[in-house]
Tab-separated table of C-alpha atoms in Angstrom:
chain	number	residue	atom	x	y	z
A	26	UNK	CA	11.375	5.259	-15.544
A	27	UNK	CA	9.886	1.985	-16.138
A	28	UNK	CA	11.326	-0.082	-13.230
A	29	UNK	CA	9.288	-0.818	-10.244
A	30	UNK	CA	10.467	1.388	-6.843
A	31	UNK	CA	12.071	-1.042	-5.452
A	32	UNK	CA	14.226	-1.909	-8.259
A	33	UNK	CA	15.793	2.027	-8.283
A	34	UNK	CA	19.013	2.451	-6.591
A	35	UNK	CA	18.847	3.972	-2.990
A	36	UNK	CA	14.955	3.567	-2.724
A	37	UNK	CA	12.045	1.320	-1.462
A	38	UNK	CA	11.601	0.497	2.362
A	39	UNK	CA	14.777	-1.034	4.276
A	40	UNK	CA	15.046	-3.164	7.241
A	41	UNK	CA	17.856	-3.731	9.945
A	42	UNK	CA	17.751	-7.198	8.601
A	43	UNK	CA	18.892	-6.370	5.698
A	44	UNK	CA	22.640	-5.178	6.811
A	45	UNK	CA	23.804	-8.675	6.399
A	46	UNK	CA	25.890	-10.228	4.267
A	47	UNK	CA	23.491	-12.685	2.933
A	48	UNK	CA	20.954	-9.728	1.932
A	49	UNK	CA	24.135	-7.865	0.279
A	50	UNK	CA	24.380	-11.557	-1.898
A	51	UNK	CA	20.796	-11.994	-2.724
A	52	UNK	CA	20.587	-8.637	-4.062
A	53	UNK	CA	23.521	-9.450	-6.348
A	54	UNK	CA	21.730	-12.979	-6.934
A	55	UNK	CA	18.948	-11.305	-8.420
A	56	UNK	CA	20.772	-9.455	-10.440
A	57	UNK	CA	22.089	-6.135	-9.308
A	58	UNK	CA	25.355	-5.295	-9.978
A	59	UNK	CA	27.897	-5.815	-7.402
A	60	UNK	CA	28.533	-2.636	-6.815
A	61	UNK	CA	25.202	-1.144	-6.566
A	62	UNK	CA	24.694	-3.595	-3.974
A	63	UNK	CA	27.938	-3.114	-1.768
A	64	UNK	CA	26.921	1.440	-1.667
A	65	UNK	CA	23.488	0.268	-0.783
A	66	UNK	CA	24.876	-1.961	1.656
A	67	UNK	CA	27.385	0.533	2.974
A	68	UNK	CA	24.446	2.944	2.904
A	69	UNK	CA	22.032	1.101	4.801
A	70	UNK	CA	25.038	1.256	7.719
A	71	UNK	CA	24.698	4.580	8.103
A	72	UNK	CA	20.792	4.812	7.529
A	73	UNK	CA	20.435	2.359	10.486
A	74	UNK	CA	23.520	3.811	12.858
A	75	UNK	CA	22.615	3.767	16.416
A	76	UNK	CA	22.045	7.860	17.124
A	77	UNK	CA	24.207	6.853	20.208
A	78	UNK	CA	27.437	6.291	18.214
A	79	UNK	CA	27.546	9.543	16.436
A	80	UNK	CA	25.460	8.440	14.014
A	81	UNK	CA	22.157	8.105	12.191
A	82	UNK	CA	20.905	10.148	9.412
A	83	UNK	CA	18.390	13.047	10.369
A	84	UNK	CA	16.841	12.919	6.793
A	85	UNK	CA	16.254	9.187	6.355
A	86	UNK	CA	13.191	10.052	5.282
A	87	UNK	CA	13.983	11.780	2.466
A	88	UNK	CA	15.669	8.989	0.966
A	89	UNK	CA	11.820	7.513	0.638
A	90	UNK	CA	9.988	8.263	-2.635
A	91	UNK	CA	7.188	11.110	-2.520
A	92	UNK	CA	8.089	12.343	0.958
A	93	UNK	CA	8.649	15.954	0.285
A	94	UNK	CA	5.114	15.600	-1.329
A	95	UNK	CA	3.573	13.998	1.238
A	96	UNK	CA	4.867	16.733	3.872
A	97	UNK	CA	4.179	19.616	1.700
A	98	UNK	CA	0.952	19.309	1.776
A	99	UNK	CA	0.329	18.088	4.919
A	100	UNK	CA	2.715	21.499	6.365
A	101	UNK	CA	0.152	23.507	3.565
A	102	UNK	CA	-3.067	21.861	5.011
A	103	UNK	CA	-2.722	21.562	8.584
A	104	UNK	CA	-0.387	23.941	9.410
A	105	UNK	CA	-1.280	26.817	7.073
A	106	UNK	CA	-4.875	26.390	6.922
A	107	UNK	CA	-5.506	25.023	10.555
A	108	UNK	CA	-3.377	25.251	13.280
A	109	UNK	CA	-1.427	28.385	12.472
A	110	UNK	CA	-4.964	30.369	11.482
A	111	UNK	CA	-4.469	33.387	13.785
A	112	UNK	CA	-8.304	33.148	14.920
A	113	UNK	CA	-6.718	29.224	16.861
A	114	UNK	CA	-3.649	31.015	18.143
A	115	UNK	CA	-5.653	33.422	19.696
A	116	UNK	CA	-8.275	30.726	20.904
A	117	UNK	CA	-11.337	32.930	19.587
A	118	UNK	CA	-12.995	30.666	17.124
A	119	UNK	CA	-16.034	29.322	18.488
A	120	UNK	CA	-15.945	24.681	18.485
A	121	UNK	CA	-18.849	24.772	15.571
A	122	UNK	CA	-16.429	26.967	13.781
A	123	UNK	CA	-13.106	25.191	14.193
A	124	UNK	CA	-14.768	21.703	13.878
A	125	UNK	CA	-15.674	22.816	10.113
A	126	UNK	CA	-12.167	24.073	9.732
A	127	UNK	CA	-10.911	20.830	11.205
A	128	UNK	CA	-12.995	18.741	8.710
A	129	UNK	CA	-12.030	21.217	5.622
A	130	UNK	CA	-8.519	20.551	6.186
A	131	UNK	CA	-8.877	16.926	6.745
A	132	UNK	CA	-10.841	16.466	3.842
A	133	UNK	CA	-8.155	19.022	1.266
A	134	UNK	CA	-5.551	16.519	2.832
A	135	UNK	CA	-6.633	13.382	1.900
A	136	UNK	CA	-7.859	14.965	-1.721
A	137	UNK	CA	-4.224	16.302	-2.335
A	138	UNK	CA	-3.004	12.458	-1.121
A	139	UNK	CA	-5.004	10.874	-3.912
A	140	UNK	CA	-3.676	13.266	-6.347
């Protein structure tokens, strides 16, 4: 795909703001069709629904490019290989031992990030 994210349907980062009718036309003013604009619209409804009503969507955030990446590895890195290591469960590891843990895992996550 050789449009820029915020050009492909049903991505980039939303706003409240833009539930108006005005943002519905300036979408359509810069040249999406109609349609595409009144589902996103529609969409966006939903997305933003106050929990209170019945509403909201749980996984909003998968609607948001690279987010099952981004929580993959973070699950993989801090999870896995630090807080679910059975020698911090059972509180034996000594502080030298878990602040080199710590820092490992830190340091794989922000490696896999820039990947």
């Amino acid at each position: 795909a050789s449009l820029p994210p915020y050009m492909v349907p049903l991505s980039g980062v939303y706003r409240e703001s833009q539930l108006t009718d005005q943002a519905q036309q300036n979408l359509i003013d810069s040249g999406w069709p109609q349609q595409m604009a009144i589902d996103l619209h529609q969409m966006l409804k939903f997305y933003f629904k106050d929990p209170g009503d019945e509403g909201g969507n749980c996984a909003q955030d998968l609607l948001i490019l690279g987010f099952s990446e981004y929580m993959n590895k973070f699950n993989e890195r801090i999870y896995r290989d630090l807080l679910l290591q059975t020698t911090i469960l059972d509180g034996t590891i000594s502080e030298k031992d878990f602040e080199t843990l710590y820092r490992e895992s830190i340091s794989n996550l922000l490696t896999d990030y820039e990947v």
